[in-house]
CSV table of C-alpha atoms (C1' of nucleotides) in Angstrom, one decimal:
chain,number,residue,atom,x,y,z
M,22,UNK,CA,4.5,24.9,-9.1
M,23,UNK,CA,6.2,25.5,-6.2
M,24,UNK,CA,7.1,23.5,-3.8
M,25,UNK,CA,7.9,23.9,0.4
M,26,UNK,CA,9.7,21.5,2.6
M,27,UNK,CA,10.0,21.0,5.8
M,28,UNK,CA,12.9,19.1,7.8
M,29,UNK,CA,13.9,18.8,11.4
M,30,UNK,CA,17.3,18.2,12.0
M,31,UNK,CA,17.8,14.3,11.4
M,32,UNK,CA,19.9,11.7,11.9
M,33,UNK,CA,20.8,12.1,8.3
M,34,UNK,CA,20.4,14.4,5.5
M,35,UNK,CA,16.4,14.2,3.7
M,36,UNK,CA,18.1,16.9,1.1
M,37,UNK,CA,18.8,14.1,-1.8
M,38,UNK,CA,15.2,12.9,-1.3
M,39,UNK,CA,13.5,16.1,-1.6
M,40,UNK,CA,15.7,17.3,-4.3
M,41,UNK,CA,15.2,14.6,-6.3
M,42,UNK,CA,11.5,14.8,-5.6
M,43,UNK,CA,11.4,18.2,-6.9
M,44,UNK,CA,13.3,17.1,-9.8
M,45,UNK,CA,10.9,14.6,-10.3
M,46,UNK,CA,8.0,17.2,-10.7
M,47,UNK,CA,9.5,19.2,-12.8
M,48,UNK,CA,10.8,16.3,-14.9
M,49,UNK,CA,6.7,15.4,-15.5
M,50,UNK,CA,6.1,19.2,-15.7
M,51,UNK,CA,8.3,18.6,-18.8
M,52,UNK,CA,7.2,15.6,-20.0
M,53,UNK,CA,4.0,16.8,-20.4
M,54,UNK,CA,5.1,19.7,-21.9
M,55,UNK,CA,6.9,17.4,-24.4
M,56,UNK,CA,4.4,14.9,-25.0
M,57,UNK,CA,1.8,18.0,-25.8
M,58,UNK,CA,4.6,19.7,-28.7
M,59,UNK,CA,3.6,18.5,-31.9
M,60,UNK,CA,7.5,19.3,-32.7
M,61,UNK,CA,8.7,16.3,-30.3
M,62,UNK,CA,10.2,13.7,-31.8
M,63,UNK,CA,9.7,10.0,-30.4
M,64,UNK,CA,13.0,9.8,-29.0
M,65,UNK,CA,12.7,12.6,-27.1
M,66,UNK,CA,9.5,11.3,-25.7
M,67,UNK,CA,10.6,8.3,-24.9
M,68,UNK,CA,13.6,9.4,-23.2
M,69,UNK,CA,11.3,11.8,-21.4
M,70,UNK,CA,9.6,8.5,-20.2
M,71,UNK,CA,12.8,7.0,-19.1
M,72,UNK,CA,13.7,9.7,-17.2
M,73,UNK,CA,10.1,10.1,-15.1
M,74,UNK,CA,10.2,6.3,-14.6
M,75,UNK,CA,13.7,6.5,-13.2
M,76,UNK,CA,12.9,9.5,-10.8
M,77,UNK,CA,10.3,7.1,-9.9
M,78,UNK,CA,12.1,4.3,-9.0
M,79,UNK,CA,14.6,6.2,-7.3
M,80,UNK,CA,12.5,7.9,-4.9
M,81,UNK,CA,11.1,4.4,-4.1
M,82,UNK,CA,14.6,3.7,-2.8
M,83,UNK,CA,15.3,6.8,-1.1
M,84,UNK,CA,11.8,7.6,0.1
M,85,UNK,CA,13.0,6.8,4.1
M,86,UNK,CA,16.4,4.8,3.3
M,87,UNK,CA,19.2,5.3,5.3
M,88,UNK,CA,22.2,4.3,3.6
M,89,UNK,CA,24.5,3.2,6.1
M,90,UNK,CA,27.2,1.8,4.0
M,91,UNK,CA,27.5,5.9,2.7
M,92,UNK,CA,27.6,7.2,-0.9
M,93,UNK,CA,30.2,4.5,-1.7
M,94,UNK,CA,27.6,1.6,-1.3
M,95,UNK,CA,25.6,2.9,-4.3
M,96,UNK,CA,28.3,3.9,-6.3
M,97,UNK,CA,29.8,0.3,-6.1
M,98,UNK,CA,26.6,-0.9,-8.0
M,99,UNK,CA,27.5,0.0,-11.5
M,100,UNK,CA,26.9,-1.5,-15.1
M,101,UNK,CA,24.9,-3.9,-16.5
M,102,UNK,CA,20.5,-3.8,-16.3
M,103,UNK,CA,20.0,-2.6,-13.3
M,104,UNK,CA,16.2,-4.2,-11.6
M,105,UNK,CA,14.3,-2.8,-8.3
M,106,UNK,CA,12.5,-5.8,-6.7
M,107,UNK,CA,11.0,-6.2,-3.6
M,108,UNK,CA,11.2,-9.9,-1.0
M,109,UNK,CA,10.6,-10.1,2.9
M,110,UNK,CA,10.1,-6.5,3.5
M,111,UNK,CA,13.4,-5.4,1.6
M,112,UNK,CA,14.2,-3.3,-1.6
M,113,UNK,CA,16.9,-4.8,-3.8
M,114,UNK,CA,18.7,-2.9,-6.0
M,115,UNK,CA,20.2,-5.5,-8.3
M,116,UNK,CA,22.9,-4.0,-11.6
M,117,UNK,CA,25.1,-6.3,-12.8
M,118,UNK,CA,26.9,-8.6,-10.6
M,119,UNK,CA,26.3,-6.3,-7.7
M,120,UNK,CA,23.2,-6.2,-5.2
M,121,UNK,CA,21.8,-4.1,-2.8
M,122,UNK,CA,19.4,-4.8,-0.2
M,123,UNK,CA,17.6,-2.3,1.9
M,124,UNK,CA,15.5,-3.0,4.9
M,125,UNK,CA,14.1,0.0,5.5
M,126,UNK,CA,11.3,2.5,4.5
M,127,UNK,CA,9.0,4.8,5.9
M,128,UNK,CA,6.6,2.7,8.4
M,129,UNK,CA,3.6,3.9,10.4
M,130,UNK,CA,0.6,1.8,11.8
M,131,UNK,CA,-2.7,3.5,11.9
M,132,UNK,CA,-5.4,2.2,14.0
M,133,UNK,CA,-9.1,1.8,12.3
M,134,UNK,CA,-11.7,1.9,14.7
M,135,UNK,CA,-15.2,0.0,13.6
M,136,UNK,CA,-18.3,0.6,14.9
M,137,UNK,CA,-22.1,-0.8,15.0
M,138,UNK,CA,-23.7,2.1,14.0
M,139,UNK,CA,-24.7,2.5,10.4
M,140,UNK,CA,-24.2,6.1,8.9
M,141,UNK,CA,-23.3,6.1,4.9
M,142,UNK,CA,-22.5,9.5,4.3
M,143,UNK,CA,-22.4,10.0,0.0
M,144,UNK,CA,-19.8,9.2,-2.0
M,145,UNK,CA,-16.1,9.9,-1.3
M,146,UNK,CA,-13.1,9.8,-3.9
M,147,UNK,CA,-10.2,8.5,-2.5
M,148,UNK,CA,-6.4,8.1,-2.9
M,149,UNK,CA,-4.7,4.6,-3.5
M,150,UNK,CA,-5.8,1.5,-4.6
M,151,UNK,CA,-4.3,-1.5,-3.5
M,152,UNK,CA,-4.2,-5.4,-4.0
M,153,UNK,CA,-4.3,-8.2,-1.7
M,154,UNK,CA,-1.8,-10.2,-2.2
M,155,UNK,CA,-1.3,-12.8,0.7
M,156,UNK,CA,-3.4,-13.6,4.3
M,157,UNK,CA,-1.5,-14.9,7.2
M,158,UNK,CA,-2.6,-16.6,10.4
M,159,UNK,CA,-0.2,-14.7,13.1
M,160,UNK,CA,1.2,-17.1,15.9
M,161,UNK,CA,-0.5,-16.0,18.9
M,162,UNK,CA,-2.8,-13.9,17.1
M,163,UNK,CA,-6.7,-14.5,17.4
M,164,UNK,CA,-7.3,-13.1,13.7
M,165,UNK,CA,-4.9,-13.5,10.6
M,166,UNK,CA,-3.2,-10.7,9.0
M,167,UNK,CA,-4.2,-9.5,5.0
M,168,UNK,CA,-1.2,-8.2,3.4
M,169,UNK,CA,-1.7,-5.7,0.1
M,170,UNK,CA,0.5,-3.8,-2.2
M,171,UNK,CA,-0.3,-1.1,-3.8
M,172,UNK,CA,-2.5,-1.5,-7.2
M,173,UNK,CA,0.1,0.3,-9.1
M,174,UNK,CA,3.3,-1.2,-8.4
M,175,UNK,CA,3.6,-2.9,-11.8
M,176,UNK,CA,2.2,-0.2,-13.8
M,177,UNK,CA,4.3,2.9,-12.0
M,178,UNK,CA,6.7,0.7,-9.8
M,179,UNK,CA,5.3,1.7,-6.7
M,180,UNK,CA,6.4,-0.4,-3.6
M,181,UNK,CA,3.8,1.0,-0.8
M,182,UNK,CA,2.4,-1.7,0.8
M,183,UNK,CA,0.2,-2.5,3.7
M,184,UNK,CA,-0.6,-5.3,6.4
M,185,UNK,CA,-4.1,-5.5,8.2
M,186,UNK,CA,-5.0,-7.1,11.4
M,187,UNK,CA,-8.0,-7.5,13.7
M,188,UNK,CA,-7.2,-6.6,16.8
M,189,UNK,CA,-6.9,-9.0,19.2
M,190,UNK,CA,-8.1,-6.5,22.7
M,191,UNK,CA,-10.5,-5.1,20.8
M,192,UNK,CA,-12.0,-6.8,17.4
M,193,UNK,CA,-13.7,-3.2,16.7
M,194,UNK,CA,-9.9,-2.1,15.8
M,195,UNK,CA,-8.0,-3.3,13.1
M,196,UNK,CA,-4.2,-2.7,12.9
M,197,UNK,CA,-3.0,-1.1,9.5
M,198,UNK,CA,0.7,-1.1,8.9
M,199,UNK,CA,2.2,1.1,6.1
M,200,UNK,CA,5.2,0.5,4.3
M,201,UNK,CA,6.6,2.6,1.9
M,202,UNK,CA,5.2,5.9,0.4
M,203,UNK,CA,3.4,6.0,-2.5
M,204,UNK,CA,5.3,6.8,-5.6
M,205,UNK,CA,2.5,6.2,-8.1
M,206,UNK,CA,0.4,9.2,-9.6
M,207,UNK,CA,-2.7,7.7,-7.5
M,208,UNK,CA,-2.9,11.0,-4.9
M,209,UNK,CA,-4.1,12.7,-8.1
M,210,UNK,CA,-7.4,11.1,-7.0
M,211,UNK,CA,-7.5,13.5,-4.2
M,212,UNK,CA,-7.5,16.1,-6.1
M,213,UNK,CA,-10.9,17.9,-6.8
M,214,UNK,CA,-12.1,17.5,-10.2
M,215,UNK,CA,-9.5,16.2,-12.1
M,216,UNK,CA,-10.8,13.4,-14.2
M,217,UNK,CA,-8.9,9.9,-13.4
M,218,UNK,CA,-6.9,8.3,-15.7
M,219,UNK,CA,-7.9,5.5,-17.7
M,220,UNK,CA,-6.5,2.7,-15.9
M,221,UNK,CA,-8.0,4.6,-12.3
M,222,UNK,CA,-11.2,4.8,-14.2
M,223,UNK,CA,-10.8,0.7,-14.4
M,224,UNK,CA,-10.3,0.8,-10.7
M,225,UNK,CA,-13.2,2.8,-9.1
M,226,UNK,CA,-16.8,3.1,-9.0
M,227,UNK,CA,-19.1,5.5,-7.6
M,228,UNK,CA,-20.0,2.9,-5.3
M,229,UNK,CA,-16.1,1.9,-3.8
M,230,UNK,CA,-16.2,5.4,-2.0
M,231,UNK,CA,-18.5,6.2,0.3
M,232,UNK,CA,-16.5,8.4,3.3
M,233,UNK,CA,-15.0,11.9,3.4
M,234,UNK,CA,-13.4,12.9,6.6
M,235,UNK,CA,-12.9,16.5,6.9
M,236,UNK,CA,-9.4,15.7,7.8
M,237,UNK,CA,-8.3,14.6,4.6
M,238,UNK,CA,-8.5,11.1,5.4
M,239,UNK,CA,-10.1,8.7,2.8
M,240,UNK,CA,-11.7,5.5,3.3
M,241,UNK,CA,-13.3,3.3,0.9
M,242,UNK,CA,-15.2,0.6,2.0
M,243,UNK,CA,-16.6,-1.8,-0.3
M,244,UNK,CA,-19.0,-4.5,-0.3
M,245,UNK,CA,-19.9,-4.4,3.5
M,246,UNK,CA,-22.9,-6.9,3.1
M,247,UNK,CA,-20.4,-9.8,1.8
M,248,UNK,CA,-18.0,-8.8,4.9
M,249,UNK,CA,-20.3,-11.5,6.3
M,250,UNK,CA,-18.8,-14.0,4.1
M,251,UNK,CA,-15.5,-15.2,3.6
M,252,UNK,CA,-14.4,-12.9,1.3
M,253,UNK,CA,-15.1,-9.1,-0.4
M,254,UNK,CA,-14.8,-7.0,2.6
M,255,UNK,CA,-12.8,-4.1,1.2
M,256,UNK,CA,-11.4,-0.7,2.6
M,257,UNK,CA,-8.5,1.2,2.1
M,258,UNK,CA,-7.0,4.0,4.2
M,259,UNK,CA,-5.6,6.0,1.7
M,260,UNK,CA,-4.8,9.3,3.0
M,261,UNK,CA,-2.7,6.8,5.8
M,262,UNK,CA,0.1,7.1,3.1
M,263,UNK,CA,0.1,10.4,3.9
M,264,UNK,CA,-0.9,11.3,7.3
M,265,UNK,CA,-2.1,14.5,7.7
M,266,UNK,CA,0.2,17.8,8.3
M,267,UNK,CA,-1.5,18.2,11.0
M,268,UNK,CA,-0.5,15.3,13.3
M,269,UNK,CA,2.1,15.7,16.4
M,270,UNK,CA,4.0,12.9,17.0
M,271,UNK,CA,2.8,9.7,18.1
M,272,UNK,CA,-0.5,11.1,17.9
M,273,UNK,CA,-3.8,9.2,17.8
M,274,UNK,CA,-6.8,9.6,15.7
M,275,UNK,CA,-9.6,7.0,15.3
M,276,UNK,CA,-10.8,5.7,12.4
M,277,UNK,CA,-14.4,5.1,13.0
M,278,UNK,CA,-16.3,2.8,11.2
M,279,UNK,CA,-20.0,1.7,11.8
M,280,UNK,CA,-22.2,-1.2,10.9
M,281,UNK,CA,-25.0,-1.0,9.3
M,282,UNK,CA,-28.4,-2.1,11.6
M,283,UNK,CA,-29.0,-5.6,11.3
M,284,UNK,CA,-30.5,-6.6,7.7
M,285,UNK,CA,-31.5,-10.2,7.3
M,286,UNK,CA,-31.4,-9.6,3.6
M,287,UNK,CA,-27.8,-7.9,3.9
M,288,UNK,CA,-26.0,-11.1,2.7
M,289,UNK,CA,-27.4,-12.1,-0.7
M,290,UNK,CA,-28.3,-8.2,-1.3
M,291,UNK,CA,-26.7,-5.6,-3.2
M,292,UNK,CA,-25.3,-5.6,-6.3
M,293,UNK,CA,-24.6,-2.4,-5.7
M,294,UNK,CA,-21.6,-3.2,-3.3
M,295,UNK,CA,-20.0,-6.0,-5.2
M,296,UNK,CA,-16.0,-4.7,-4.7
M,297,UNK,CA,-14.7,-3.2,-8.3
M,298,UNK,CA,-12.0,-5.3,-9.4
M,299,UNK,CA,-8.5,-3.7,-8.3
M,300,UNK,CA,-9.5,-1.8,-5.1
M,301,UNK,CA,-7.8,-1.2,-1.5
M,302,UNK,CA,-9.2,-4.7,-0.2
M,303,UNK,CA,-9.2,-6.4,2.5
M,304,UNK,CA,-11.0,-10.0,2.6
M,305,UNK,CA,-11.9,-12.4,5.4
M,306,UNK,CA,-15.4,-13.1,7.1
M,307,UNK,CA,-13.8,-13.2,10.2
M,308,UNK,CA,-11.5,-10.1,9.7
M,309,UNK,CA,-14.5,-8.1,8.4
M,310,UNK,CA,-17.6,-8.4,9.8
M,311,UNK,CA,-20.1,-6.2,7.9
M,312,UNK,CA,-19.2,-2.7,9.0
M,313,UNK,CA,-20.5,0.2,7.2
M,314,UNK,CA,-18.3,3.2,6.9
M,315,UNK,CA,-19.3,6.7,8.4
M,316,UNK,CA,-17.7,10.3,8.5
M,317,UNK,CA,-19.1,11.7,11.2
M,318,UNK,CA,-18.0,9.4,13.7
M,319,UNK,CA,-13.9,10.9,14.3
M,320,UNK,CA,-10.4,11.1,12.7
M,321,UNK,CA,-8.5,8.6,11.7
M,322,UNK,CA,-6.3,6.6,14.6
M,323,UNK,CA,-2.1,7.3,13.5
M,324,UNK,CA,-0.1,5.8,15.3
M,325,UNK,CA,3.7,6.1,15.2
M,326,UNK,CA,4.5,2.5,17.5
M,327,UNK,CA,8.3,3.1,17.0
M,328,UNK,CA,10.4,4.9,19.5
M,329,UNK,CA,13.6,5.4,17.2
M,330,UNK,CA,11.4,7.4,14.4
M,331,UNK,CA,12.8,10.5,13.4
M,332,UNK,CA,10.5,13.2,12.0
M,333,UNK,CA,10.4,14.3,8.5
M,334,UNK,CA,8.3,16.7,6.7
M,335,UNK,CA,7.5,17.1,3.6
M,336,UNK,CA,5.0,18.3,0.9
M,337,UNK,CA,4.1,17.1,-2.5
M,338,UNK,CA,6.2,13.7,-2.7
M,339,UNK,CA,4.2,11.5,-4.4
M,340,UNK,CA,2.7,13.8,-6.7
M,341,UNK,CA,3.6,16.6,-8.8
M,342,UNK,CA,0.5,18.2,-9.0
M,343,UNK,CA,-0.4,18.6,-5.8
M,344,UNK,CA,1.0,20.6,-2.9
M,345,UNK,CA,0.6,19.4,0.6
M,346,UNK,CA,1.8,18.8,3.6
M,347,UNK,CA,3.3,14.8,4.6
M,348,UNK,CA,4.3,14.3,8.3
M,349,UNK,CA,5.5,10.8,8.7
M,350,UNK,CA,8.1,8.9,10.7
M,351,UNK,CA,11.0,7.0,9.3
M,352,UNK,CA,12.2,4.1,11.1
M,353,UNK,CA,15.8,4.8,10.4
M,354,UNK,CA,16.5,1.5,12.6
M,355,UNK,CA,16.4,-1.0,10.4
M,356,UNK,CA,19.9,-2.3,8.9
M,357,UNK,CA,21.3,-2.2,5.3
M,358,UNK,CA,23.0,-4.6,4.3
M,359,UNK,CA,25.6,-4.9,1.3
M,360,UNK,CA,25.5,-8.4,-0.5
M,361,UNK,CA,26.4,-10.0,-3.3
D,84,DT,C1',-12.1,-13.1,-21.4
D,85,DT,C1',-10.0,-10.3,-18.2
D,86,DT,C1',-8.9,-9.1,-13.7
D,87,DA,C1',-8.9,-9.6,-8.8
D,88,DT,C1',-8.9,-12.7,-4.7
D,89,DT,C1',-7.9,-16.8,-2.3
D,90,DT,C1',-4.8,-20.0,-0.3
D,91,DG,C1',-1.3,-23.5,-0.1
D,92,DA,C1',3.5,-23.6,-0.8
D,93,DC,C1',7.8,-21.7,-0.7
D,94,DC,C1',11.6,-18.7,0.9
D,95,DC,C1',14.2,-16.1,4.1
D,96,DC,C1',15.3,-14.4,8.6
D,97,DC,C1',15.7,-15.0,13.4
G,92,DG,C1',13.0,-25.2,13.0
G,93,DG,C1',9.4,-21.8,13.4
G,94,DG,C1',7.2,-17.7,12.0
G,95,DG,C1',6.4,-14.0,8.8
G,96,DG,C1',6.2,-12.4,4.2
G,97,DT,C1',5.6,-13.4,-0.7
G,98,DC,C1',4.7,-16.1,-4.8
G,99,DA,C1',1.8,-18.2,-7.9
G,100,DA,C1',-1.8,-21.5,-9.4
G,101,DA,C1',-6.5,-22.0,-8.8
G,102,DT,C1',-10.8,-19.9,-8.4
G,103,DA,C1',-14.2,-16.3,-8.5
G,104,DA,C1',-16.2,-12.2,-10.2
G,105,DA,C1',-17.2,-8.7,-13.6
DNA sequence: TTTATTTGACCCCC
DNA sequence: GGGGGTCAAATAAA
């Protein structure tokens, strides 16, 4: 398969990134390939497995990193295990006595507009699944925030993660803020026809997905009836991990959602819209009042809020089966330090 | 029983 | 010291 990249002239070079994101295609092109030769010996498999989950694990350091300490600062990180963990909003690189911590990733807010008009539109399949791990009151802030990492982080090492907030002008608008691109195999769920893996299959339900918007965004909302009570709203903006090609800069979509008419049965009904267990969740009664997705009401709301992003394009990073296009903005800003 | 969510506590940065 | 982000035990749901 081939692959086309895009890049604007940047601060700094995207080349490693999408050469090693090409390499890591063809590396699962291979390991599939390997994995299907009845001639493959274990060893060879399991190397092949070391090497995808490395690829892996490197593009979640380089996917928006700037390394401002050059080259050198990786190449001082040498022998010993080497470990990838994530704490305050930072990837560490940790290898033997050395450490490396790195503020930055790839960071865009989307804006998810909610509305009172009911309007479910058939099922939709749709791309990532995360997990709530943490909900914040916010000093100054009328609503708390949810925060959630993606579903797959332990299984594939992905580090995307997400942060949702009411907004405080307008309570109809909730505040999504990415972190990280997807490195997991989860956009395979946006392809057409392609049967999910087992461990997806765990995930999903015919009933998690219930929008399509014709611009490639995906929202799953689950469990709008018990959005009334303190917990079990879910939705995901999946497709916000990779905004669509076609955006412009700083350009802003909606998101619309709408509630469904009032229903005095709505919170004790429906068993049909209990959330699945590992979904793109978001939970809080005040958060998420019982809003009922619809694709027919507009795009998606992208917003870029940082005036220092540079512009990168690119196709087919998180997944090698699938070619298309990824417009997103890298806050380059953010410093990098070099610790011990 | 397994898995996901909730929520108080803890940690780190400013 | 305060605030934001994450952890992890308790709890709920499937």
């Amino acid at each position: 398969m081939e692959r086309k990249y895009s890049i604007k002239d940047d601060d700094w070079d995207q080349r490693p990134l999408m050469e090693l994101t090409q390499a890591k295609g063809l590396v699962e092109q291979l390991q599939t390939h390997v994995m299907d030769s009845p001639s493959a010996t274990n060893t060879s498999k399991e190397l092949m497995t070391k090497i995808t989950s490395s690829y892996k694990a490197s593009l979640s350091i380089l996917n928006g990193v700037k390394f401002e300490g050059g080259e050198n600062s990786l190449s001082m990180l040498k022998g010993g295990e080497t470990s990838l963990s994530k704490l305050n909003g930072r990837i560490k690189l940790e290898t033997g006595e050395n450490s490396l911590s790195i503020k930055c990733q790839p960071r865009w807010k989307e804006q998810v507009r909610v509305c009172e008009r009911s309007g479910l539109q058939g099922p939709l399949d749709d791309g990532y699944s995360w997990r709530k791990y943490g909900q914040k009151d916010i000093f100054g802030a009328a609503h708390p925030r949810a925060y959630f990492r993606c579903a797959h982080r332990v299984a594939q090492g992905c580090l995307s993660n997400k942060q949702v907030q009411r907004s405080d002008e307008d309570p109809s608008i909730f505040d999504v803020t990415y972190q990280g691109l997807h490195t997991c195999n989860q956009v395979s769920h946006l392809l057409p026809g392609q049967p999910p893996n087992k461990e997806d299959q765990k995930l999903k339900n015919p009933q998690e997905t219930l929008l399509n918007f014709k611009t490639g965004c995906h929202v799953k909302v689950e469990d709008f009836n018990s959005l009334l009570e303190p917990k079990s709203a879910s939705f995901s903006l999946p497709s916000a991990s990779t905004p669509n090609p076609n955006s412009s800069k700083r350009e802003k979509k909606t998101v619309i959602f709408s509630s469904p008419e009032p229903q005095p049965h709505n919170r004790s009904m429906d068993s049909s819209f209990h959330p699945p267990s590992a979904s793109p969740t978001i939970s809080d009664a005040s958060l998420f009042p019982p809003y009922r997705a619809n694709n027919f009401g507009g795009g998606k709301n992208l917003q870029f809020d940082h005036n220092d992003f540079a512009s990168v394009t690119a196709s087919g990073i998180s997944s090698p089966s699938q070619d298309f296009g990824l417009d997103f903005y890298v806050d380059f800003n953010s410093d990098i330090p070099f610790s011990r």
